[in-house]
Short mmCIF file of C-alpha atoms in Angstrom, two decimals:
data_model
loop_
_atom_site.label_atom_id
_atom_site.label_comp_id
_atom_site.label_asym_id
_atom_site.label_seq_id
_atom_site.Cartn_x
_atom_site.Cartn_y
_atom_site.Cartn_z
CA MET A 5 6.19 14.45 -26.74
CA VAL A 6 7.67 12.39 -23.94
CA GLN A 7 11.35 11.65 -24.32
CA PRO A 8 12.45 8.09 -23.50
CA MET A 9 14.53 7.40 -20.44
CA THR A 10 18.27 7.19 -20.91
CA THR A 11 19.51 3.73 -20.07
CA THR A 12 22.04 3.96 -17.25
CA ARG A 13 23.38 0.76 -15.74
CA PRO A 14 25.47 0.53 -12.59
CA LEU A 15 29.14 -0.26 -13.04
CA LYS A 16 28.53 -3.82 -11.87
CA VAL A 17 25.33 -5.78 -12.28
CA ARG A 18 24.22 -9.38 -11.86
CA GLY A 19 22.26 -11.41 -14.39
CA LEU A 20 19.14 -13.52 -14.06
CA LEU A 21 20.92 -16.52 -12.52
CA GLY A 22 23.00 -14.50 -10.05
CA ASN A 23 20.06 -12.46 -8.77
CA SER A 24 17.82 -15.55 -8.59
CA MET A 25 20.34 -17.44 -6.48
CA SER A 26 20.89 -14.42 -4.22
CA LEU A 27 17.15 -14.04 -3.59
CA LEU A 28 16.77 -17.75 -2.87
CA ALA A 29 19.75 -17.73 -0.52
CA LEU A 30 18.31 -14.70 1.27
CA THR A 31 14.97 -16.45 1.79
CA TYR A 32 16.44 -19.74 3.00
CA MET A 33 19.09 -18.12 5.20
CA SER A 34 16.53 -15.83 6.87
CA SER A 35 14.26 -18.79 7.59
CA LEU A 36 17.06 -20.98 8.95
CA LEU A 37 18.62 -18.32 11.18
CA GLY A 38 15.18 -17.24 12.34
CA TYR A 39 14.43 -20.82 13.36
CA VAL A 40 17.71 -21.02 15.32
CA PHE A 41 16.92 -17.70 17.02
CA TRP A 42 13.57 -18.95 18.32
CA VAL A 43 15.08 -22.28 19.39
CA LEU A 44 17.59 -20.37 21.55
CA CYS A 45 14.81 -18.26 23.01
CA ALA A 46 12.62 -21.29 23.71
CA ARG A 47 15.36 -22.94 25.80
CA SER A 48 15.45 -20.14 28.37
CA VAL A 49 12.32 -18.02 27.98
CA SER A 50 8.74 -18.91 28.87
CA PRO A 51 6.28 -19.79 26.10
CA GLY A 52 4.24 -16.78 27.17
CA ALA A 53 7.08 -14.37 26.43
CA ILE A 54 7.78 -16.04 23.09
CA GLY A 55 4.09 -15.89 22.20
CA MET A 56 3.88 -12.16 22.99
CA ALA A 57 7.09 -11.37 21.12
CA ASN A 58 5.88 -13.35 18.10
CA THR A 59 2.57 -11.50 18.15
CA VAL A 60 4.26 -8.10 18.17
CA ILE A 61 6.73 -9.10 15.43
CA ALA A 62 3.88 -10.50 13.32
CA ALA A 63 1.98 -7.22 13.76
CA MET A 64 4.93 -5.05 12.70
CA THR A 65 5.65 -7.33 9.73
CA LEU A 66 2.03 -7.25 8.56
CA VAL A 67 1.95 -3.45 8.80
CA ALA A 68 5.22 -3.25 6.84
CA ILE A 69 3.82 -5.49 4.09
CA LEU A 70 0.66 -3.40 3.85
CA ALA A 71 2.75 -0.23 3.57
CA ALA A 72 5.39 -1.42 1.10
CA ALA A 73 3.66 -4.11 -0.98
CA GLY A 74 3.25 -2.03 -4.12
CA PHE A 75 6.77 -0.61 -4.08
CA ILE A 76 8.46 -4.01 -4.23
CA PRO A 77 7.51 -4.79 -7.86
CA LEU A 78 7.32 -1.09 -8.81
CA LEU A 79 10.95 -0.30 -7.97
CA THR A 80 12.16 -3.54 -9.50
CA ARG A 81 10.26 -2.66 -12.68
CA MET A 82 11.07 1.06 -12.94
CA LEU A 83 14.66 1.45 -11.70
CA PRO A 84 16.37 -0.51 -14.51
CA GLY A 85 17.22 1.91 -17.29
CA ALA A 86 16.27 5.01 -15.28
CA THR A 87 18.63 7.97 -15.03
CA PRO A 88 20.29 8.63 -11.65
CA GLU A 89 17.94 11.57 -11.10
CA GLU A 90 14.88 9.43 -11.80
CA GLN A 91 16.19 6.62 -9.61
CA SER A 92 16.82 9.10 -6.78
CA GLY A 93 13.29 10.48 -7.02
CA LEU A 94 11.61 7.07 -7.12
CA CYS A 95 13.62 5.63 -4.22
CA SER A 96 13.19 8.77 -2.11
CA ALA A 97 9.44 8.84 -2.66
CA ALA A 98 9.15 5.14 -1.84
CA PHE A 99 11.19 5.48 1.37
CA LEU A 100 9.25 8.51 2.56
CA VAL A 101 5.79 7.11 1.80
CA THR A 102 6.45 3.70 3.36
CA ALA A 103 8.04 5.24 6.46
CA LEU A 104 5.11 7.60 7.05
CA VAL A 105 2.45 4.97 6.34
CA SER A 106 4.10 2.16 8.32
CA GLY A 107 4.88 4.42 11.28
CA SER A 108 1.32 5.74 11.47
CA ALA A 109 -0.28 2.36 10.84
CA GLY A 110 2.07 0.72 13.34
CA THR A 111 0.97 3.15 16.03
CA VAL A 112 -2.69 2.40 15.34
CA ALA A 113 -2.08 -1.35 15.12
CA SER A 114 -0.36 -1.38 18.52
CA LEU A 115 -3.52 0.02 20.09
CA LEU A 116 -5.62 -2.72 18.48
CA LEU A 117 -3.56 -5.60 19.86
CA PRO A 118 -5.01 -7.64 22.75
CA ASP A 119 -5.27 -5.90 26.13
CA HIS A 120 -3.02 -8.40 27.87
CA LEU A 121 -0.12 -7.33 25.63
CA ARG A 122 -0.49 -3.68 26.65
CA THR A 123 -0.81 -4.71 30.29
CA THR A 124 2.27 -6.95 30.30
CA ILE A 125 4.56 -5.10 27.89
CA GLY A 126 3.36 -1.57 28.60
CA THR A 127 1.43 0.68 26.23
CA GLY A 128 4.38 2.98 25.56
CA TRP A 129 6.73 0.08 24.88
CA LEU A 130 4.19 -1.58 22.60
CA ILE A 131 3.57 1.55 20.53
CA ALA A 132 7.29 2.21 20.16
CA MET A 133 8.15 -1.39 19.25
CA VAL A 134 5.42 -1.87 16.64
CA ALA A 135 5.94 1.56 15.05
CA LEU A 136 9.74 1.34 14.92
CA GLY A 137 9.70 -2.27 13.78
CA ALA A 138 7.17 -1.54 11.04
CA VAL A 139 9.21 1.42 9.74
CA GLY A 140 12.44 -0.59 9.76
CA THR A 141 10.91 -3.65 8.11
CA SER A 142 9.08 -1.67 5.41
CA SER A 143 12.26 0.29 4.69
CA MET A 144 14.13 -3.00 4.27
CA PHE A 145 11.51 -4.10 1.73
CA VAL A 146 12.10 -0.87 -0.20
CA VAL A 147 15.90 -1.01 -0.13
CA ASN A 148 15.90 -4.71 -1.11
CA ALA A 149 13.64 -3.90 -4.07
CA SER A 150 15.96 -1.03 -4.98
CA LEU A 151 19.02 -3.29 -4.90
CA LEU A 152 17.22 -5.80 -7.11
CA GLY A 153 16.21 -2.93 -9.41
CA ILE A 154 19.88 -2.08 -9.98
CA ARG A 155 20.59 -5.82 -10.29
CA ARG A 156 22.64 -6.24 -7.12
CA ALA A 157 20.46 -8.60 -5.07
CA GLU A 158 23.53 -10.17 -3.46
CA LEU A 159 23.96 -6.98 -1.41
CA SER A 160 20.57 -7.63 0.21
CA LEU A 161 21.83 -11.08 1.13
CA LEU A 162 24.89 -9.59 2.84
CA ALA A 163 22.85 -7.07 4.84
CA THR A 164 20.31 -9.67 5.95
CA ALA A 165 23.04 -12.14 6.90
CA VAL A 166 24.81 -9.62 9.13
CA GLY A 167 21.55 -8.63 10.81
CA SER A 168 20.45 -12.22 11.41
CA VAL A 169 23.83 -13.30 12.79
CA SER A 170 23.96 -10.27 15.08
CA ARG A 171 20.50 -11.19 16.36
CA LEU A 172 21.68 -14.70 17.21
CA ALA A 173 24.85 -13.43 18.86
CA ALA A 174 22.96 -10.89 20.94
CA ILE A 175 20.38 -13.32 22.29
CA ALA A 176 23.09 -15.92 23.00
CA VAL A 177 25.14 -13.39 24.99
CA MET A 178 22.09 -12.12 26.88
CA LEU A 179 21.08 -15.64 27.85
CA THR A 180 24.64 -16.62 28.80
CA VAL A 181 25.20 -13.68 31.14
CA GLY A 182 21.70 -13.99 32.58
CA ALA A 183 20.54 -10.60 31.32
CA VAL A 184 17.15 -12.07 30.43
CA ALA A 185 15.01 -12.50 33.50
CA VAL A 186 13.81 -16.09 33.31
CA GLY A 187 10.16 -16.36 34.27
CA VAL A 188 9.54 -12.62 33.95
CA ASP A 189 7.52 -12.33 30.75
CA ALA A 190 7.67 -8.54 30.43
CA SER A 191 11.47 -8.35 30.73
CA ALA A 192 12.05 -11.29 28.37
CA THR A 193 9.63 -9.89 25.80
CA HIS A 194 11.30 -6.47 25.94
CA THR A 195 14.71 -8.07 25.42
CA ILE A 196 13.61 -10.17 22.44
CA LEU A 197 11.89 -7.22 20.76
CA VAL A 198 14.80 -4.82 21.30
CA ILE A 199 17.25 -7.37 19.85
CA TRP A 200 14.95 -8.02 16.90
CA ILE A 201 14.44 -4.35 16.03
CA ALA A 202 18.12 -3.53 16.55
CA SER A 203 19.08 -6.29 14.10
CA VAL A 204 16.61 -4.91 11.55
CA ALA A 205 18.16 -1.45 11.99
CA LEU A 206 21.65 -2.91 11.47
CA SER A 207 20.55 -4.73 8.31
CA LEU A 208 18.92 -1.54 7.04
CA ALA A 209 22.05 0.54 7.66
CA ILE A 210 24.24 -1.97 5.81
CA ALA A 211 21.75 -2.26 2.94
CA LEU A 212 21.54 1.53 2.57
CA ARG A 213 25.32 1.77 2.58
CA SER A 214 25.52 -0.98 -0.04
CA LEU A 215 22.93 0.80 -2.18
CA SER A 216 24.86 4.08 -2.04
CA ARG A 217 28.09 2.31 -3.03
CA ALA A 218 26.47 0.31 -5.84
CA ALA A 219 24.72 3.41 -7.22
CA PRO A 220 26.96 6.32 -6.16
CA GLU A 221 24.88 8.93 -8.00
CA LEU A 222 21.76 8.03 -6.02
CA ARG A 223 20.63 10.85 -3.71
CA PHE A 224 17.75 11.42 -1.33
CA ARG A 225 15.75 13.94 -3.33
CA VAL A 226 12.06 14.39 -2.71
CA HIS A 227 10.21 16.27 -5.44
CA ALA A 228 6.66 16.45 -6.74
CA ALA A 229 7.37 14.71 -10.05
CA ALA A 230 8.58 11.56 -8.28
CA PHE A 231 5.51 11.44 -6.04
CA LEU A 232 3.29 11.87 -9.12
CA ARG A 233 4.95 8.93 -10.87
CA VAL A 234 4.66 6.78 -7.78
CA ARG A 235 1.02 7.71 -7.26
CA ASN A 236 0.17 6.93 -10.87
CA SER A 237 2.05 3.63 -10.95
CA VAL A 238 1.92 1.91 -7.58
CA GLY A 239 -1.79 1.16 -7.19
CA TRP A 240 -2.23 -1.98 -9.27
CA ASP A 241 1.13 -3.36 -8.12
CA HIS A 242 -0.02 -2.86 -4.52
CA VAL A 243 -3.31 -4.69 -5.10
CA ALA A 244 -1.63 -7.61 -6.88
CA THR A 245 1.11 -8.04 -4.27
CA LEU A 246 -1.34 -8.01 -1.37
CA ALA A 247 -3.58 -10.50 -3.17
CA VAL A 248 -0.66 -12.89 -3.70
CA ARG A 249 0.30 -12.71 -0.02
CA ALA A 250 -3.24 -12.78 1.42
CA PRO A 251 -3.86 -16.57 1.53
CA ALA A 252 -0.77 -17.19 3.68
CA PHE A 253 -2.17 -14.83 6.32
CA VAL A 254 -5.88 -15.65 6.03
CA LEU A 255 -5.95 -19.45 5.73
CA PRO A 256 -4.47 -20.13 9.21
CA ILE A 257 -7.07 -17.76 10.67
CA LEU A 258 -9.88 -19.60 8.86
CA ALA A 259 -8.49 -22.94 10.03
CA ALA A 260 -8.35 -21.66 13.62
CA THR A 261 -12.09 -20.92 13.52
CA LEU A 262 -12.91 -24.48 12.42
CA PHE A 263 -10.34 -26.80 14.00
CA PRO A 264 -8.54 -27.29 17.33
CA PRO A 265 -5.09 -25.70 17.77
CA GLU A 266 -3.31 -29.02 17.23
CA GLN A 267 -4.63 -29.35 13.67
CA VAL A 268 -3.78 -25.73 12.93
CA GLY A 269 -0.25 -26.45 14.14
CA TYR A 270 0.04 -29.45 11.82
CA MET A 271 -1.17 -27.25 8.97
CA ALA A 272 1.33 -24.49 9.80
CA VAL A 273 4.33 -26.83 9.81
CA THR A 274 3.23 -28.53 6.59
CA ALA A 275 2.77 -25.15 4.91
CA MET A 276 6.20 -24.09 6.17
CA VAL A 277 7.79 -27.04 4.37
CA ALA A 278 5.90 -26.20 1.17
CA THR A 279 6.99 -22.55 1.38
CA VAL A 280 10.57 -23.65 0.69
CA PHE A 281 9.42 -24.73 -2.77
CA PHE A 282 7.03 -21.84 -3.47
CA SER A 283 9.89 -19.38 -2.92
CA VAL A 284 11.78 -20.72 -5.97
CA ALA A 285 9.43 -19.31 -8.62
CA ALA A 286 9.01 -16.06 -6.71
CA ALA A 287 12.77 -15.46 -6.55
CA VAL A 288 13.43 -16.28 -10.20
CA SER A 289 10.47 -14.20 -11.38
CA ASN A 290 11.62 -11.16 -9.40
CA ALA A 291 15.06 -11.51 -10.96
CA LEU A 292 13.42 -11.78 -14.39
CA LEU A 293 11.55 -8.51 -13.77
CA ALA A 294 14.79 -6.70 -12.96
CA GLU A 295 16.57 -8.28 -15.93
CA CYS A 296 14.04 -7.31 -18.62
CA ALA A 297 12.32 -4.19 -17.29
CA ASP A 298 14.48 -1.88 -19.39
CA ASP A 299 14.78 -4.19 -22.40
CA PRO A 300 11.55 -6.02 -23.35
CA ALA A 301 13.19 -7.14 -26.59
CA LYS A 302 14.85 -9.99 -24.68
CA LEU A 303 11.76 -10.81 -22.62
CA GLY A 304 10.75 -13.94 -24.54
CA ALA A 305 14.19 -15.53 -24.38
CA GLN A 306 14.75 -14.62 -20.73
CA ALA A 307 11.26 -15.81 -19.73
CA ARG A 308 11.99 -19.20 -21.28
CA ARG A 309 15.34 -19.26 -19.52
CA ALA A 310 13.63 -18.42 -16.22
CA SER A 311 11.09 -21.20 -16.77
CA ARG A 312 13.88 -23.72 -17.39
CA LEU A 313 15.70 -22.56 -14.27
CA ILE A 314 12.56 -22.93 -12.15
CA ALA A 315 11.94 -26.40 -13.57
CA ALA A 316 15.53 -27.42 -12.83
CA LEU A 317 15.25 -26.20 -9.24
CA LEU A 318 11.76 -27.58 -8.59
CA LEU A 319 11.06 -30.77 -10.49
CA VAL A 320 13.35 -33.33 -8.87
CA PRO A 321 13.11 -31.91 -5.29
CA VAL A 322 9.30 -31.83 -5.48
CA VAL A 323 9.10 -35.41 -6.76
CA ILE A 324 11.48 -36.64 -4.05
CA THR A 325 9.61 -34.74 -1.33
CA CYS A 326 6.27 -36.16 -2.48
CA LEU A 327 7.69 -39.69 -2.42
CA PHE A 328 9.14 -39.24 1.06
CA ALA A 329 6.48 -36.92 2.48
CA THR A 330 5.78 -39.25 5.41
CA GLU A 331 9.42 -39.46 6.46
CA ILE A 332 10.01 -35.71 6.07
CA LEU A 333 6.99 -34.71 8.16
CA SER A 334 7.85 -37.32 10.81
CA ILE A 335 10.98 -35.29 11.57
CA PHE A 336 8.76 -32.72 13.28
CA GLY A 337 7.17 -35.26 15.60
CA PRO A 338 4.39 -37.84 15.83
CA GLY A 339 1.16 -36.95 14.09
CA TYR A 340 2.66 -34.74 11.39
CA ALA A 341 2.98 -37.64 8.93
CA ASP A 342 -0.81 -37.94 8.86
CA TYR A 343 -0.84 -34.67 6.89
CA ARG A 344 1.33 -35.90 4.03
CA LEU A 345 -1.61 -35.52 1.62
CA LEU A 346 -1.78 -31.80 2.43
CA LEU A 347 1.94 -31.47 1.73
CA ILE A 348 1.62 -33.31 -1.59
CA LEU A 349 -1.29 -31.09 -2.67
CA LEU A 350 0.69 -27.95 -1.85
CA LEU A 351 3.79 -29.27 -3.61
CA LEU A 352 1.77 -29.99 -6.75
CA ALA A 353 0.50 -26.40 -6.59
CA THR A 354 4.07 -25.11 -6.98
CA PHE A 355 4.01 -25.99 -10.70
CA PRO A 356 1.03 -23.82 -11.72
CA ASP A 357 2.34 -21.24 -9.25
CA ALA A 358 5.57 -21.10 -11.28
CA VAL A 359 3.56 -20.46 -14.46
CA ILE A 360 1.66 -17.68 -12.68
CA ASN A 361 4.81 -16.02 -11.36
CA VAL A 362 6.53 -15.92 -14.74
CA ALA A 363 3.35 -14.77 -16.52
CA MET A 364 2.77 -11.99 -13.97
CA THR A 365 6.32 -10.78 -14.49
CA VAL A 366 5.91 -10.75 -18.27
CA MET A 367 2.65 -8.81 -18.00
CA ARG A 368 4.17 -6.32 -15.58
CA ILE A 369 6.90 -5.58 -18.10
CA GLN A 370 4.19 -5.21 -20.75
CA HIS A 371 2.36 -2.79 -18.39
CA ARG A 372 -0.76 -4.95 -18.26
CA LEU A 373 -1.03 -4.13 -14.58
CA ARG A 374 -4.80 -4.13 -14.24
CA LEU A 375 -4.99 -7.66 -15.64
CA VAL A 376 -2.25 -8.83 -13.28
CA ALA A 377 -4.13 -7.38 -10.31
CA PHE A 378 -7.46 -8.85 -11.43
CA LEU A 379 -6.08 -12.37 -11.83
CA ALA A 380 -4.13 -12.15 -8.56
CA VAL A 381 -7.27 -11.10 -6.68
CA ALA A 382 -9.25 -13.85 -8.40
CA GLY A 383 -6.68 -16.45 -7.34
CA ALA A 384 -6.65 -15.25 -3.73
CA THR A 385 -10.45 -15.23 -3.64
CA MET A 386 -10.63 -18.79 -4.96
CA SER A 387 -7.99 -20.02 -2.49
CA ILE A 388 -9.62 -18.39 0.52
CA GLY A 389 -13.24 -18.94 -0.52
CA GLY A 390 -12.59 -22.50 -1.61
CA SER A 391 -10.88 -23.30 1.68
CA TRP A 392 -13.80 -21.86 3.62
CA LEU A 393 -16.22 -24.07 1.66
CA LEU A 394 -14.15 -27.26 1.60
CA MET A 395 -12.53 -27.41 5.04
CA PRO A 396 -15.80 -28.14 6.91
CA HIS A 397 -16.27 -31.21 4.69
CA PHE A 398 -12.70 -32.42 4.05
CA GLY A 399 -10.85 -31.06 7.06
CA ILE A 400 -7.48 -29.35 6.74
CA PHE A 401 -6.97 -31.14 3.42
CA GLY A 402 -9.71 -28.96 1.93
CA ALA A 403 -7.31 -26.03 2.05
CA GLY A 404 -4.80 -27.95 -0.07
CA VAL A 405 -7.47 -28.84 -2.63
CA ALA A 406 -8.62 -25.20 -2.78
CA VAL A 407 -5.09 -23.84 -3.22
CA LEU A 408 -4.22 -26.36 -5.95
CA THR A 409 -7.50 -25.72 -7.79
CA ALA A 410 -7.06 -21.95 -7.58
CA GLN A 411 -3.48 -22.12 -8.85
CA LEU A 412 -4.44 -24.35 -11.78
CA THR A 413 -7.37 -22.10 -12.70
CA VAL A 414 -5.33 -18.89 -12.60
CA ALA A 415 -2.45 -20.49 -14.52
CA LEU A 416 -4.90 -21.49 -17.26
CA ALA A 417 -6.34 -17.95 -17.23
CA PHE A 418 -2.88 -16.45 -17.71
CA ALA A 419 -2.25 -18.88 -20.57
CA ALA A 420 -5.58 -17.93 -22.15
CA VAL A 421 -4.86 -14.19 -22.17
CA GLY A 422 -1.43 -14.85 -23.67
CA PRO A 423 1.28 -13.27 -21.48
CA TYR A 424 3.83 -13.38 -24.29
CA ARG A 425 1.61 -11.49 -26.73
CA PRO A 426 2.38 -7.76 -26.36
CA ARG A 427 -1.19 -6.59 -26.93
CA ILE A 428 -0.94 -3.79 -24.38
CA GLY A 429 2.00 -1.63 -23.53
CA VAL A 430 4.77 -2.91 -25.80
CA ARG A 431 3.35 -1.97 -29.18
CA GLY A 432 5.48 1.15 -29.07
CA ARG A 433 8.61 -0.82 -29.92
CA THR A 434 7.53 -0.83 -33.54
CA GLY A 435 7.03 2.91 -33.53
CA GLY A 436 3.27 2.82 -33.12
CA GLY A 437 3.17 4.24 -29.63
CA ALA A 438 1.78 2.50 -26.58
CA ARG A 439 -1.71 2.03 -25.27
CA VAL A 440 -1.77 2.30 -21.52
CA PRO A 441 -4.55 1.10 -19.21
CA ALA A 442 -5.82 3.73 -16.79
CA GLY A 443 -4.63 2.27 -13.52
CA ILE A 444 -5.56 3.22 -10.00
CA GLY A 445 -5.15 6.95 -9.88
CA GLY A 446 -4.60 6.88 -13.66
CA GLU A 447 -1.74 4.74 -14.93
CA ALA A 448 0.98 7.10 -16.08
CA ARG A 449 1.27 7.18 -19.86
CA ARG A 450 4.77 8.55 -19.51
CA ASP A 451 5.70 5.43 -17.56
CA THR A 452 4.74 3.14 -20.38
CA ALA A 453 6.21 5.32 -23.07
CA GLU A 454 9.48 5.28 -21.14
CA GLY A 455 9.27 1.58 -20.40
CA VAL A 456 8.84 0.60 -24.06
CA ARG A 457 11.44 2.80 -25.69
CA ARG A 458 13.94 0.74 -27.62
#
């Protein structure tokens, strides 16, 4: 008979509101400081160098997401209520797996990048930059998920803030003293990439230090039991997370095959504005997962509280942005205002997206992971497939119609299956045990039995 996990909370934890606000602040601060960083670079560095640096950074980030996607919800879901020994094993396994996978995949990815990058930057430099950047970025994903799992998301905000500010300071100093060779693309690209990766390393060091201080009993301990739990639990989370992120990567590529670069640029800026609103539900839902993972008894009340918080943060700003969509897009330059309909469609999609995010969190806590993955993949397929079918007939706006339709359909599907009805995985609270779906690699029955002890 499997014994339930002993609930062990850190000395200091944050609640749903505190963690939600920390995650939102982290997202907005990273975006703002990242924008300032590239503005500084653009004033003194050639567009070619910026383009190459962006390509390499995008490659390392994509590799990191592919390596760490499943661990982000898994650690947030499994760390609350775990004993220090169990937390140590889970975190250690996640760090080791993501580092090995991202490092290996980063090396391979660097060899698949366009030939002109290897020629200009140098093959050795390119391999080192992509591999190191992928390892650092994926490790940051893991440590941020771990901090959220112990309900201290504000420590991730601190680490990211220090790293981002150091990045700005470094590039400003380098440009001021003339250390960046203007007009020499290779030198400028090297400088940007070194500064970027060094700032990631600094953020990672601070985040790891914060994690060790917030959970002083946490140790790096790699053992077979932890790897077995990770293997049995991470698969469906990985599939669902990648499916949720896929449209953001794929839709610009589809648009680039159908439309001139100018239209793709208009689409990218419009989507960037909409992302500010999509991040609200994602942040609150992640905080909800950490809040209720070790205590499903309060799931209903906290889910309703999370829904009210999302509505409070979204409703008025979305309405105002829709009403002034023309004026807001005009800030970016002439021509952008013509795409106000696309912005409005994406903003309307944030409401069903909020329903989906909360429902996915509830189902993760109920261990209905296969259903979460299935609906996430279905939504991504409808968004991408619908865009491919509609954009040739309706232009860029077809992507907005496809995304809104997909979000509405998936939200209705989640409502139909009843996310608040504990049909799978939480029946054990009444003493009847728990039925566990056989996930990728076999969903661990011990996981669910532990997750539903109360």
